[in-house]
Coordinates of C-alpha atoms in Angstrom, one line a residue:
Chain A
X6 CA 29.9 27.7 -23.3
X7 CA 26.7 27.7 -25.9
X8 CA 23.7 29.5 -25.3
X9 CA 20.5 28.3 -26.6
X10 CA 19.8 30.2 -29.8
X11 CA 16.4 29.8 -31.2
X12 CA 17.9 30.9 -34.8
X13 CA 20.7 28.6 -34.6
X14 CA 18.5 25.9 -34.1
X15 CA 16.4 26.7 -37.2
X16 CA 19.6 26.6 -39.2
X17 CA 20.5 23.2 -38.0
X18 CA 23.9 24.5 -36.5
X19 CA 25.0 21.9 -34.4
X20 CA 25.5 22.8 -30.9
X21 CA 28.7 22.4 -29.2
X22 CA 27.9 20.6 -25.9
X23 CA 30.2 21.1 -23.2
X24 CA 30.8 19.4 -19.9
X25 CA 32.4 20.7 -16.9
X26 CA 33.0 18.9 -13.7
X27 CA 35.2 19.3 -10.7
X28 CA 33.9 17.2 -7.8
X29 CA 34.6 15.0 -4.9
X30 CA 32.4 12.1 -4.1
X31 CA 32.3 10.1 -0.8
X32 CA 34.6 10.5 2.2
X33 CA 38.1 8.9 2.8
X34 CA 39.1 6.2 2.2
X35 CA 36.6 5.8 -0.6
X36 CA 36.9 9.3 -1.9
X37 CA 36.7 9.9 -5.7
X38 CA 37.6 13.2 -7.2
X39 CA 37.5 14.1 -10.8
X40 CA 38.2 17.3 -12.9
X41 CA 37.2 16.9 -16.3
X42 CA 36.3 19.1 -19.4
X43 CA 35.1 17.9 -22.7
X44 CA 33.7 19.6 -25.6
X45 CA 31.9 18.9 -28.9
X46 CA 32.3 15.2 -29.9
X47 CA 35.3 14.6 -28.0
X48 CA 35.6 11.0 -26.3
X49 CA 37.3 10.3 -23.1
X50 CA 38.1 6.9 -21.6
X51 CA 38.3 6.5 -17.9
X52 CA 40.9 3.5 -17.8
X53 CA 42.1 1.9 -14.5
X54 CA 41.8 -1.2 -12.4
X55 CA 38.4 -2.2 -10.9
X56 CA 37.7 -0.5 -7.8
X57 CA 39.7 2.7 -8.9
X58 CA 36.4 4.9 -9.0
X59 CA 35.7 5.0 -12.8
X60 CA 32.1 3.9 -12.2
X61 CA 31.5 6.6 -9.4
X62 CA 32.8 9.3 -11.6
X63 CA 30.3 8.6 -14.3
X64 CA 27.4 7.9 -12.1
X65 CA 28.2 11.3 -10.1
X66 CA 27.9 13.2 -13.5
X67 CA 24.8 11.3 -14.4
X68 CA 23.6 12.5 -11.0
X69 CA 23.5 9.2 -8.9
X70 CA 25.7 9.9 -6.5
X71 CA 25.7 12.9 -4.0
X72 CA 28.6 15.3 -4.5
X73 CA 30.8 15.9 -1.4
X74 CA 32.1 19.1 -3.0
X75 CA 32.3 20.8 -6.4
X76 CA 29.9 20.7 -9.2
X77 CA 28.8 19.2 -12.6
X78 CA 27.8 21.6 -15.4
X79 CA 26.4 20.7 -19.0
X80 CA 26.4 23.4 -21.2
X81 CA 25.0 26.3 -19.1
X82 CA 23.0 24.2 -16.6
X83 CA 24.5 23.4 -13.2
X84 CA 23.5 19.7 -13.0
X85 CA 24.7 19.2 -9.2
X86 CA 26.3 21.4 -6.9
X87 CA 27.3 20.7 -3.6
X88 CA 28.0 24.3 -2.3
X89 CA 27.2 27.1 -1.6
X90 CA 23.6 25.7 -1.6
X91 CA 23.1 22.2 -2.7
X92 CA 21.5 22.0 -6.2
X93 CA 20.4 19.0 -7.9
X94 CA 18.5 18.8 -11.5
X95 CA 16.2 15.9 -11.5
X96 CA 17.5 12.8 -13.4
X97 CA 14.6 13.0 -15.9
X98 CA 15.7 16.5 -17.0
X99 CA 19.2 16.0 -17.3
X100 CA 19.2 14.4 -21.0
X101 CA 22.1 12.2 -20.4
X102 CA 22.7 8.8 -21.9
X103 CA 23.9 6.4 -19.5
X104 CA 24.8 2.7 -20.0
X105 CA 25.5 1.0 -16.8
X106 CA 27.1 -2.0 -15.7
X107 CA 25.1 -4.1 -15.2
X108 CA 22.9 -2.5 -17.5
X109 CA 19.5 -3.1 -15.7
X110 CA 17.0 -3.7 -18.5
X111 CA 13.3 -3.5 -17.6
X112 CA 12.5 -7.4 -17.0
X113 CA 8.8 -7.0 -17.6
X114 CA 9.1 -5.1 -21.0
X115 CA 10.2 -6.9 -24.4
X116 CA 13.4 -6.1 -26.1
X117 CA 11.5 -3.5 -28.4
X118 CA 9.6 -1.9 -25.4
X119 CA 13.0 -1.6 -23.6
X120 CA 14.6 -0.1 -26.5
X121 CA 11.9 2.4 -27.1
X122 CA 11.2 3.2 -23.6
X123 CA 12.5 6.9 -23.7
X124 CA 9.8 9.2 -23.0
X125 CA 11.9 12.1 -23.8
X126 CA 11.2 14.3 -26.9
X127 CA 14.1 15.0 -29.1
X128 CA 13.3 18.8 -29.2
X129 CA 15.3 21.6 -27.5
X130 CA 18.3 21.3 -29.9
X131 CA 18.7 17.6 -29.3
X132 CA 19.9 15.4 -32.3
X133 CA 17.2 12.8 -33.4
X134 CA 18.3 9.3 -32.6
X135 CA 19.0 7.0 -35.4
X136 CA 15.7 5.2 -36.7
X137 CA 14.6 2.1 -34.7
X138 CA 15.0 -0.3 -37.7
X139 CA 18.5 1.1 -38.3
X140 CA 19.5 0.6 -34.8
X141 CA 17.9 -2.8 -34.5
X142 CA 19.8 -3.8 -37.6
X143 CA 23.3 -2.4 -36.5
X144 CA 23.0 -4.3 -33.4
X145 CA 21.5 -7.4 -34.9
X146 CA 18.5 -7.3 -32.7
X147 CA 15.7 -7.2 -35.2
X148 CA 14.8 -10.8 -34.7
X149 CA 14.9 -10.7 -31.1
X150 CA 12.5 -7.6 -30.8
X151 CA 9.6 -9.3 -29.4
X152 CA 11.6 -11.4 -27.0
X153 CA 11.5 -11.0 -23.3
X154 CA 15.0 -10.0 -21.3
X155 CA 15.0 -13.3 -19.1
X156 CA 15.4 -15.1 -22.6
X157 CA 18.5 -13.5 -23.7
X158 CA 22.0 -14.3 -23.2
X159 CA 24.5 -11.7 -21.5
X160 CA 25.8 -10.5 -24.8
X161 CA 22.5 -9.9 -26.2
X162 CA 21.1 -8.2 -23.1
X163 CA 24.2 -6.0 -23.5
X164 CA 23.4 -5.1 -27.1
X165 CA 19.7 -4.4 -26.1
X166 CA 20.9 -2.1 -23.4
X167 CA 23.2 -0.2 -25.9
X168 CA 20.3 0.3 -28.4
X169 CA 18.0 1.4 -25.6
X170 CA 20.6 4.2 -24.5
X171 CA 21.4 5.2 -28.2
X172 CA 17.6 5.3 -29.0
X173 CA 17.1 8.0 -26.7
X174 CA 18.1 11.7 -27.2
X175 CA 21.0 13.1 -25.1
X176 CA 23.4 15.7 -24.8
X177 CA 26.2 13.6 -23.1
X178 CA 26.9 10.1 -23.6
X179 CA 28.3 7.9 -20.5
X180 CA 29.2 4.3 -21.3
X181 CA 30.3 1.9 -18.3
X182 CA 32.0 -1.0 -19.7
X183 CA 30.3 -1.0 -23.0
X184 CA 32.2 -4.2 -24.2
X185 CA 31.0 -6.5 -21.4
X186 CA 29.8 -9.8 -22.4
X187 CA 30.3 -9.0 -26.2
X188 CA 32.7 -11.4 -28.2
X189 CA 35.3 -10.0 -30.2
X190 CA 33.7 -9.9 -33.4
X191 CA 31.0 -7.4 -31.8
X192 CA 33.8 -5.0 -30.6
X193 CA 34.8 -3.3 -33.8
X194 CA 31.1 -2.8 -34.7
X195 CA 30.2 -1.4 -31.4
X196 CA 33.3 1.0 -31.4
X197 CA 32.2 2.2 -34.7
X198 CA 28.4 2.7 -33.7
X199 CA 29.6 4.6 -30.6
X200 CA 32.0 6.9 -32.6
X201 CA 29.6 7.5 -35.5
X202 CA 26.5 8.4 -33.1
X203 CA 28.7 10.8 -31.0
X204 CA 30.0 12.6 -34.0
X205 CA 26.8 12.6 -35.7
X206 CA 25.1 14.2 -32.6
X207 CA 28.2 16.3 -31.6
X208 CA 28.0 15.4 -27.9
X209 CA 30.8 14.6 -25.6
X210 CA 31.1 10.9 -24.6
X211 CA 32.7 9.3 -21.4
X212 CA 33.8 5.5 -21.7
X213 CA 34.6 3.6 -18.6
X214 CA 37.0 0.6 -19.4
X215 CA 39.6 -1.6 -17.7
X216 CA 40.9 -2.6 -21.0
X217 CA 43.5 -0.3 -22.6
X218 CA 43.3 -1.5 -26.1
X219 CA 39.6 -0.7 -25.9
X220 CA 40.2 2.8 -24.3
X221 CA 42.7 3.5 -26.9
X222 CA 40.3 2.3 -29.5
X223 CA 37.0 4.2 -28.5
X224 CA 38.5 7.4 -27.2
X225 CA 40.7 10.6 -28.4
X226 CA 41.9 11.1 -24.7
X227 CA 42.3 8.5 -21.8
X228 CA 42.4 9.6 -18.3
X229 CA 44.2 7.1 -16.1
X230 CA 42.5 6.3 -12.7
X231 CA 43.6 4.8 -9.5
X232 CA 42.4 5.0 -6.0
X233 CA 39.6 7.8 -6.9
X234 CA 42.2 10.2 -8.6
X235 CA 42.8 10.9 -12.0
X236 CA 46.6 10.3 -12.2
X237 CA 47.1 11.4 -15.7
X238 CA 45.1 12.8 -18.5
X239 CA 46.6 12.4 -22.2
X240 CA 45.6 11.8 -25.7
X241 CA 44.9 8.3 -26.4
X242 CA 47.9 7.8 -29.0
X243 CA 50.6 9.5 -26.4
X244 CA 49.7 8.0 -23.2
X245 CA 51.6 4.9 -23.7
X246 CA 54.9 7.0 -24.6
X247 CA 54.7 9.4 -21.9
X248 CA 53.3 8.0 -18.3
X249 CA 54.0 11.0 -16.0
X250 CA 54.4 8.7 -13.1
X251 CA 55.3 5.1 -11.9
X252 CA 51.8 4.5 -11.0
X253 CA 50.6 5.2 -14.3
X254 CA 53.3 3.3 -16.1
X255 CA 52.5 0.4 -14.1
X256 CA 48.8 0.7 -15.0
X257 CA 50.1 0.9 -18.7
X258 CA 52.1 -2.5 -18.7
X259 CA 55.5 -1.3 -17.7
X260 CA 56.7 -3.7 -15.0
X261 CA 60.3 -2.8 -14.7
X262 CA 62.1 0.5 -13.6
X263 CA 65.6 1.4 -13.6
X264 CA 67.3 4.4 -12.2
X265 CA 68.5 6.7 -14.9
X266 CA 71.5 7.5 -12.9
X267 CA 72.9 4.2 -13.3
X268 CA 74.1 5.3 -17.2
X269 CA 77.0 7.4 -16.4
X270 CA 75.0 10.6 -17.0
X271 CA 77.0 13.9 -17.0
X272 CA 74.6 16.0 -15.4
X273 CA 72.3 15.8 -12.4
X274 CA 69.2 16.3 -14.6
X275 CA 68.1 12.7 -14.5
X276 CA 68.7 12.3 -10.8
X277 CA 65.7 10.8 -9.3
X278 CA 64.4 9.7 -12.7
X279 CA 63.8 6.1 -13.7
X280 CA 63.4 4.4 -17.1
X281 CA 60.3 2.4 -17.3
X282 CA 60.7 -0.5 -19.3
X283 CA 57.9 -2.3 -20.9
X284 CA 58.2 -6.2 -21.2
X285 CA 57.1 -5.8 -25.1
X286 CA 59.4 -3.0 -25.8
X287 CA 62.8 -4.9 -25.4
X288 CA 64.9 -6.4 -28.1
X289 CA 68.1 -8.5 -27.8
X290 CA 71.3 -7.2 -28.8
X291 CA 73.1 -3.6 -28.5
X292 CA 71.2 -1.0 -30.4
X293 CA 72.2 2.4 -28.9
X294 CA 70.2 4.5 -31.5
X295 CA 66.9 2.6 -30.6
X296 CA 67.0 3.1 -26.8
X297 CA 68.6 2.3 -23.9
X298 CA 71.1 -0.7 -23.7
X299 CA 71.2 -3.0 -20.9
X300 CA 73.7 -5.7 -19.6
X301 CA 72.7 -8.3 -17.3
X302 CA 72.5 -11.9 -16.1
X303 CA 69.6 -14.1 -17.2
X304 CA 67.7 -15.3 -14.3
X305 CA 64.7 -17.4 -15.7
X306 CA 63.2 -18.0 -18.8
X307 CA 59.5 -19.1 -19.0
X308 CA 57.2 -19.8 -21.7
X309 CA 54.1 -17.4 -21.8
X310 CA 51.7 -17.9 -24.4
X311 CA 53.7 -17.7 -27.7
X312 CA 56.3 -15.7 -26.1
X313 CA 59.2 -16.4 -23.7
X314 CA 59.2 -14.3 -20.6
X315 CA 62.6 -13.4 -19.5
X316 CA 63.9 -12.3 -16.3
X317 CA 67.2 -10.5 -16.1
X318 CA 69.2 -9.1 -13.2
X319 CA 70.8 -5.9 -14.6
X320 CA 74.7 -5.7 -13.7
X321 CA 75.4 -2.2 -15.4
X322 CA 78.3 -0.5 -13.8
X323 CA 77.0 2.0 -11.3
X324 CA 73.6 0.4 -11.3
X325 CA 71.6 0.1 -8.5
X326 CA 70.3 -3.5 -8.3
X327 CA 67.3 -4.0 -10.6
X328 CA 65.5 -7.0 -12.1
X329 CA 63.8 -6.6 -15.5
X330 CA 61.2 -8.7 -17.2
X331 CA 60.7 -8.7 -21.1
X332 CA 59.1 -10.8 -23.5
X333 CA 61.1 -12.5 -26.4
X334 CA 58.6 -13.0 -29.2
X335 CA 59.2 -16.1 -31.1
X336 CA 56.6 -18.2 -32.4
X337 CA 58.5 -20.6 -34.6
X338 CA 58.1 -23.4 -32.4
X339 CA 60.7 -25.9 -33.7
X340 CA 63.5 -23.4 -33.6
X341 CA 62.8 -21.5 -30.5
X342 CA 64.7 -23.7 -28.3
X343 CA 67.9 -23.3 -30.5
X344 CA 67.5 -19.6 -30.8
X345 CA 67.1 -19.2 -27.0
X346 CA 70.3 -21.0 -26.7
X347 CA 72.0 -19.3 -29.4
X348 CA 71.0 -15.8 -27.9
X349 CA 72.0 -16.7 -24.6
X350 CA 68.7 -16.8 -23.2
X351 CA 69.4 -19.4 -20.5
X352 CA 69.7 -18.8 -16.7
X353 CA 73.1 -17.8 -15.6
X354 CA 74.1 -16.2 -19.3
X355 CA 75.1 -12.8 -19.6
X356 CA 72.9 -11.0 -22.0
X357 CA 72.6 -7.3 -23.7
X358 CA 69.4 -6.2 -24.5
X359 CA 67.9 -2.7 -25.9
X360 CA 64.8 -1.1 -24.2
X361 CA 63.1 0.8 -27.0
X362 CA 62.5 4.3 -26.3
X363 CA 61.9 3.8 -22.4
X364 CA 60.0 6.8 -21.0
X365 CA 61.8 8.8 -18.3
X366 CA 59.6 9.2 -15.3
X367 CA 60.0 10.7 -11.8
X368 CA 60.8 8.2 -9.4
X369 CA 58.0 8.9 -7.0
X370 CA 58.7 6.1 -4.7
X371 CA 61.9 5.2 -2.8
X372 CA 64.6 3.7 -5.0
X373 CA 63.4 0.5 -6.7
X374 CA 64.0 -2.3 -4.3
X375 CA 60.9 -4.2 -5.2
X376 CA 61.0 -6.8 -7.9
X377 CA 58.2 -6.3 -10.5
Chain B
X28 CA 14.9 -51.1 -18.0
X29 CA 18.3 -52.4 -19.4
X30 CA 20.2 -54.2 -17.0
X31 CA 23.4 -52.3 -17.3
X32 CA 21.7 -49.4 -16.0
X33 CA 20.4 -50.8 -12.6
X34 CA 23.3 -51.0 -10.4
X35 CA 24.3 -47.3 -11.2
X36 CA 20.5 -46.2 -10.7
X37 CA 20.5 -48.1 -7.5
X38 CA 23.7 -46.4 -6.1
X39 CA 22.5 -43.1 -6.9
X40 CA 19.0 -43.6 -5.4
X41 CA 19.9 -45.2 -2.2
X42 CA 21.6 -42.5 -0.2
X43 CA 18.7 -40.3 -1.0
X44 CA 16.0 -43.1 -0.2
X45 CA 16.2 -43.1 3.8
X46 CA 16.4 -39.3 4.3
X47 CA 14.2 -38.1 1.6
X48 CA 11.5 -40.8 2.5
X49 CA 11.3 -39.4 6.2
X50 CA 11.3 -35.8 4.9
X51 CA 8.5 -36.8 2.4
X52 CA 6.5 -38.4 5.2
X53 CA 6.9 -35.3 7.5
X54 CA 6.0 -33.0 4.8
X55 CA 2.6 -35.2 4.0
X56 CA 1.8 -35.1 7.6
X57 CA 2.2 -31.4 8.0
X58 CA 0.4 -30.5 4.8
X59 CA -2.5 -33.2 5.7
X60 CA -2.7 -31.3 9.1
X61 CA -2.9 -27.8 7.3
X62 CA -5.7 -29.1 5.2
X63 CA -7.3 -31.1 7.6
X64 CA -9.9 -28.5 9.3
X65 CA -11.2 -28.0 5.5
X66 CA -11.5 -31.6 4.9
X67 CA -13.5 -31.9 8.2
X68 CA -15.6 -29.2 7.3
X69 CA -16.4 -30.8 3.9
X70 CA -17.0 -34.2 5.6
X71 CA -19.5 -32.8 8.3
X72 CA -21.6 -30.6 5.7
X73 CA -24.5 -32.1 3.6
X74 CA -26.3 -30.1 0.8
X75 CA -29.5 -30.4 3.0
X76 CA -27.7 -28.7 6.0
X77 CA -26.5 -25.9 3.7
X78 CA -29.7 -25.4 2.0
X79 CA -31.7 -25.3 5.6
X80 CA -29.3 -22.7 6.9
X81 CA -28.6 -20.2 4.1
X82 CA -31.8 -20.5 2.2
X83 CA -34.2 -18.4 4.4
X84 CA -34.6 -14.7 3.4
X85 CA -32.0 -12.5 5.1
X86 CA -29.6 -15.5 5.8
X87 CA -27.1 -14.3 3.5
X88 CA -26.9 -10.8 4.7
X89 CA -24.0 -11.4 6.9
X90 CA -22.2 -12.3 3.7
X91 CA -22.9 -9.2 1.9
X92 CA -22.2 -7.1 4.9
X93 CA -18.8 -8.7 5.4
X94 CA -18.1 -8.3 1.4
X95 CA -19.1 -4.7 1.7
X96 CA -17.1 -4.0 4.8
X97 CA -13.9 -5.8 3.7
X98 CA -14.0 -4.1 0.1
X99 CA -14.0 -0.7 1.8
X100 CA -11.4 -1.8 4.5
X101 CA -9.2 -2.8 1.6
X102 CA -9.8 0.1 -0.5
X103 CA -8.7 2.5 2.5
X104 CA -5.7 0.3 3.1
X105 CA -4.6 0.5 -0.5
X106 CA -5.1 4.2 -0.6
X107 CA -3.2 4.9 2.5
X108 CA -1.0 1.9 2.9
X109 CA 0.6 1.9 -0.5
X110 CA 2.4 5.2 -0.2
X111 CA 3.6 4.3 3.2
X112 CA 4.9 0.9 2.1
X113 CA 6.6 2.5 -0.5
X114 CA 8.2 5.2 1.7
X115 CA 9.4 2.5 4.0
X116 CA 10.8 0.4 1.4
X117 CA 12.9 3.3 -0.3
X118 CA 13.9 4.2 3.3
X119 CA 12.6 7.9 2.7
X120 CA 11.2 8.2 6.1
X121 CA 13.7 9.3 9.1
X122 CA 13.9 6.6 11.8
X123 CA 12.4 3.9 9.3
X124 CA 12.6 1.2 11.9
X125 CA 10.3 3.1 14.2
X126 CA 7.5 3.3 11.5
X127 CA 7.9 -0.2 10.8
X128 CA 7.5 -1.2 14.5
X129 CA 4.4 1.1 14.6
X130 CA 2.9 -0.9 11.8
X131 CA 3.8 -4.0 13.3
X132 CA 2.2 -3.7 16.4
X133 CA -1.4 -4.3 15.3
X134 CA 0.0 -7.5 14.0
X135 CA 1.6 -8.6 17.3
X136 CA -1.4 -7.6 19.5
X137 CA -4.2 -9.8 19.9
X138 CA -7.0 -8.9 18.0
X139 CA -9.1 -8.8 21.2
X140 CA -7.0 -6.5 23.0
X141 CA -7.0 -4.3 19.6
X142 CA -10.9 -4.4 20.1
X143 CA -10.6 -3.3 23.7
X144 CA -8.1 -0.5 22.9
X145 CA -10.3 1.0 20.3
X146 CA -13.0 1.6 22.5
X147 CA -10.8 3.8 24.6
X148 CA -9.5 5.3 21.3
X149 CA -12.7 5.9 19.1
X150 CA -15.4 4.8 21.4
X151 CA -18.4 7.5 21.8
X152 CA -17.0 8.8 25.0
X153 CA -13.6 9.7 23.6
X154 CA -12.6 13.0 21.9
X155 CA -12.3 11.1 18.7
X156 CA -15.5 9.6 19.4
X157 CA -17.2 13.0 19.8
X158 CA -15.6 14.3 16.6
X159 CA -17.2 11.2 14.7
X160 CA -20.6 12.0 16.3
X161 CA -20.3 15.5 14.6
X162 CA -20.4 13.7 11.1
X163 CA -22.9 11.0 12.4
X164 CA -20.5 8.2 12.7
X165 CA -20.4 6.0 15.8
X166 CA -17.6 3.6 16.1
X167 CA -19.4 1.1 18.2
X168 CA -21.9 -1.5 16.9
X169 CA -22.1 -0.1 13.4
X170 CA -20.9 -0.9 10.0
X171 CA -18.3 1.8 10.4
X172 CA -17.0 0.2 13.5
X173 CA -16.7 -3.4 11.6
X174 CA -14.8 -1.7 8.8
X175 CA -12.4 0.1 11.3
X176 CA -11.9 -3.4 13.2
X177 CA -11.2 -5.0 9.7
X178 CA -8.7 -2.2 8.9
X179 CA -7.0 -2.7 12.1
X180 CA -6.7 -6.6 11.8
X181 CA -5.4 -6.5 8.2
X182 CA -3.4 -3.5 7.7
X183 CA -0.1 -5.0 8.9
X184 CA -0.3 -7.9 6.5
X185 CA -0.9 -5.4 3.6
X186 CA 1.5 -2.8 4.6
X187 CA 4.7 -5.0 5.5
X188 CA 3.6 -7.1 2.5
X189 CA 3.8 -4.1 0.0
X190 CA 7.1 -2.8 1.5
X191 CA 8.7 -6.2 0.9
X192 CA 7.3 -5.8 -2.8
X193 CA 8.6 -2.5 -3.3
X194 CA 11.8 -3.2 -1.6
X195 CA 12.4 -6.2 -4.2
X196 CA 12.0 -3.7 -7.1
X197 CA 15.5 -2.7 -8.2
X198 CA 16.3 0.8 -7.5
X199 CA 18.6 1.1 -10.4
X200 CA 15.6 0.3 -12.7
X201 CA 13.9 3.2 -11.3
X202 CA 16.9 5.5 -12.0
X203 CA 17.5 4.0 -15.4
X204 CA 13.6 4.9 -16.3
X205 CA 14.5 8.6 -14.8
X206 CA 17.5 9.1 -16.7
X207 CA 15.5 7.8 -19.7
X208 CA 13.4 10.9 -19.4
X209 CA 10.3 9.7 -17.0
X210 CA 9.2 11.9 -13.9
X211 CA 8.6 9.8 -11.0
X212 CA 4.9 9.4 -11.5
X213 CA 5.4 8.0 -15.0
X214 CA 8.4 5.6 -13.3
X215 CA 6.0 4.5 -10.8
X216 CA 3.2 3.6 -13.3
X217 CA 5.8 2.1 -15.7
X218 CA 8.3 0.4 -13.8
X219 CA 7.9 0.3 -9.9
X220 CA 4.0 -0.9 -9.9
X221 CA 4.1 -3.5 -12.4
X222 CA 7.4 -5.0 -11.1
X223 CA 5.8 -4.9 -7.5
X224 CA 2.7 -6.0 -8.7
X225 CA 2.9 -9.7 -7.9
X226 CA 4.1 -8.9 -4.4
X227 CA 1.3 -6.2 -4.2
X228 CA -1.3 -8.7 -5.1
X229 CA -0.1 -11.5 -2.6
X230 CA -0.1 -9.1 0.3
X231 CA -3.5 -7.6 -0.8
X232 CA -5.0 -11.0 -1.1
X233 CA -3.6 -11.9 2.3
X234 CA -5.2 -8.8 3.7
X235 CA -8.5 -9.6 2.3
X236 CA -8.5 -12.9 3.8
X237 CA -7.7 -11.3 7.2
X238 CA -10.6 -8.6 6.8
X239 CA -13.1 -11.1 5.9
X240 CA -12.1 -13.3 8.7
X241 CA -11.6 -10.7 11.4
X242 CA -13.3 -11.5 14.5
X243 CA -11.3 -10.7 17.8
X244 CA -11.4 -6.9 17.4
X245 CA -15.1 -7.0 15.6
X246 CA -16.8 -8.9 18.6
X247 CA -15.6 -6.0 21.0
X248 CA -16.5 -2.9 18.8
X249 CA -18.9 -4.3 16.1
X250 CA -21.2 -6.9 17.7
X251 CA -23.8 -5.7 15.3
X252 CA -24.2 -5.6 12.3
X253 CA -23.3 -9.4 11.9
X254 CA -20.7 -10.2 9.4
X255 CA -19.9 -13.8 8.4
X256 CA -17.6 -14.6 11.3
X257 CA -19.7 -12.9 13.9
X258 CA -22.6 -14.9 12.6
X259 CA -20.6 -18.0 12.5
X260 CA -20.0 -17.6 16.3
X261 CA -23.5 -16.5 17.1
X262 CA -25.0 -19.6 15.5
X263 CA -22.6 -21.6 17.1
X264 CA -23.7 -20.4 20.5
X265 CA -27.3 -20.4 19.7
X266 CA -28.1 -23.4 17.3
X267 CA -24.8 -25.4 17.6
X268 CA -22.3 -26.5 15.1
X269 CA -25.1 -27.6 12.4
X270 CA -26.0 -23.9 12.3
X271 CA -22.7 -22.6 12.3
X272 CA -20.9 -24.8 9.7
X273 CA -22.5 -23.3 6.4
X274 CA -21.3 -20.1 7.3
X275 CA -17.9 -21.2 7.8
X276 CA -18.1 -22.7 4.4
X277 CA -19.3 -19.6 3.0
X278 CA -16.5 -17.8 4.6
X279 CA -13.9 -20.1 3.2
X280 CA -15.4 -19.9 -0.1
X281 CA -15.3 -16.2 -0.4
X282 CA -11.9 -15.4 1.4
X283 CA -9.8 -18.3 0.2
X284 CA -9.8 -18.3 -3.5
X285 CA -8.5 -14.7 -4.0
X286 CA -5.6 -15.2 -2.1
X287 CA -4.6 -18.7 -3.7
X288 CA -5.1 -17.4 -7.2
X289 CA -3.0 -14.1 -6.3
X290 CA -0.3 -16.5 -4.8
X291 CA -0.2 -18.8 -8.0
X292 CA -0.3 -16.0 -10.2
X293 CA 2.5 -14.1 -8.3
X294 CA 4.9 -17.1 -8.1
X295 CA 4.4 -17.3 -12.0
X296 CA 5.0 -13.8 -12.6
X297 CA 8.0 -13.6 -10.3
X298 CA 10.0 -15.9 -12.3
X299 CA 9.7 -14.0 -15.3
X300 CA 10.8 -10.8 -13.7
X301 CA 14.3 -12.1 -12.6
X302 CA 17.0 -11.3 -15.0

């Protein structure tokens, strides 16, 4: 926890802002809970399906939802606290930058007036925002400055909203689906801008997204959220390799699960464990050193974009019945049909494939009977 | 028109024709019926009649009395009614529906009844009347009584209208302003009031028309001094139509333009405030 030290400010030493939150919002069945700690310029992505409670979490931190229990603390200030006595720091005192979805621009103010709306002075150890002209230039808003919001497109509105948040001084940055409405060419630029600003101001940042690639792009850590709970919190580059449960694996794109006991294990270590198989991490052939070799019968082959989606029933000895789905990537259109035949990728054929480094995870639910 | 366009146009227009013709005819009738009284007034008035009635010294006093009383009534309404409307809109009051119904009652009661009940509430013989007497006010046949009657007749129009105007303002915008560092009075000034302004203007203008035209409660507790509606009625009784129509015209000229302008401005502004 950092204490405000006047001398430190004079020496322009960056304060290490810290967010600690541990709270429950709402009641069952819409209960959302979160335990988080962010320090310095760390960036956390809240990733999960829509309706999982991601927005509720950042709105609760921002002070827009009443806590059922727990607290939210930024530096040494308790922002919200449910008990013993209900405490609540007023919104205007929170020094939090929040981008909401939809962003809620002020319709009666021009683009420029929206962006420069913040009346918060950037003293009290807060780092000054970028200069207005720089920000307008980075978000390509210079020419729209005098326009009224009702004349803008969705992507333009989103950029104005981002500029409005970034032009205010804050100790914590919360972004709800910042990429909404922006086309692909903007995404990289926005990610860079957000990361640069967070690093320059040295504030914690939470980004809500339902797109895994975006979460990995912007964040150091990813929290997987479903049904109002954080299922797993892991570094962005590790999460895909180490899901800790089937729910998380499914949210990360794993589609098939095979009981690990099917493979003649010597010990009981892998009892009640399953291999999670990602459709894009399966190659044809037997390659023991790369992962787990699976044998089975092809059930169907369907085109999916530039790939083939193959459904295969695993017929391993001792195997519980299971079906895996994987993508076979071959964009050479004129050869594809031949290759499919050559590789036994036809319904009814025997096939051997290798699932590359499948994570071994606890089988949290009863044996896999459900086809993925 | 090029001939090849004709069949297509006809086929597109014909299904619309019958039903829309009927609809348009009915709309025109309704519209004419609404405007009919104004037209009749204008037809039956001649400049000489107007001059004869309104030129004598003191003849315009009822106009000034009405203007003064209405301005005062609206002033009181805005000061006291706006915060109430905001509280109702933001559901900050416990049992909001009960409060709303309370505001609605003067609207639902016949103005004449309001006047009668006001005698029992604020008349000289009542406790409130006695308190008023202490500060040399009488709520019976005085300018003060006129203002009071006008407030009762126009208050629901302003308060309920203002409530609707505030409800229309997205709460999220106020929250965003607060998160950007605004205390509530600043948010009110920079976000809530500008966004509610079109709706507030319309309801204020409606209340203005109601206050200027207040008659039912006025005739019971504020027979004197004569405002425009009273004078119109008195002249009708004493002189007949010729003596009262100029005052009716006067009333319309003063009461109508403001609401109409407010309405036009508000519908224009509203379009620009929706994203």
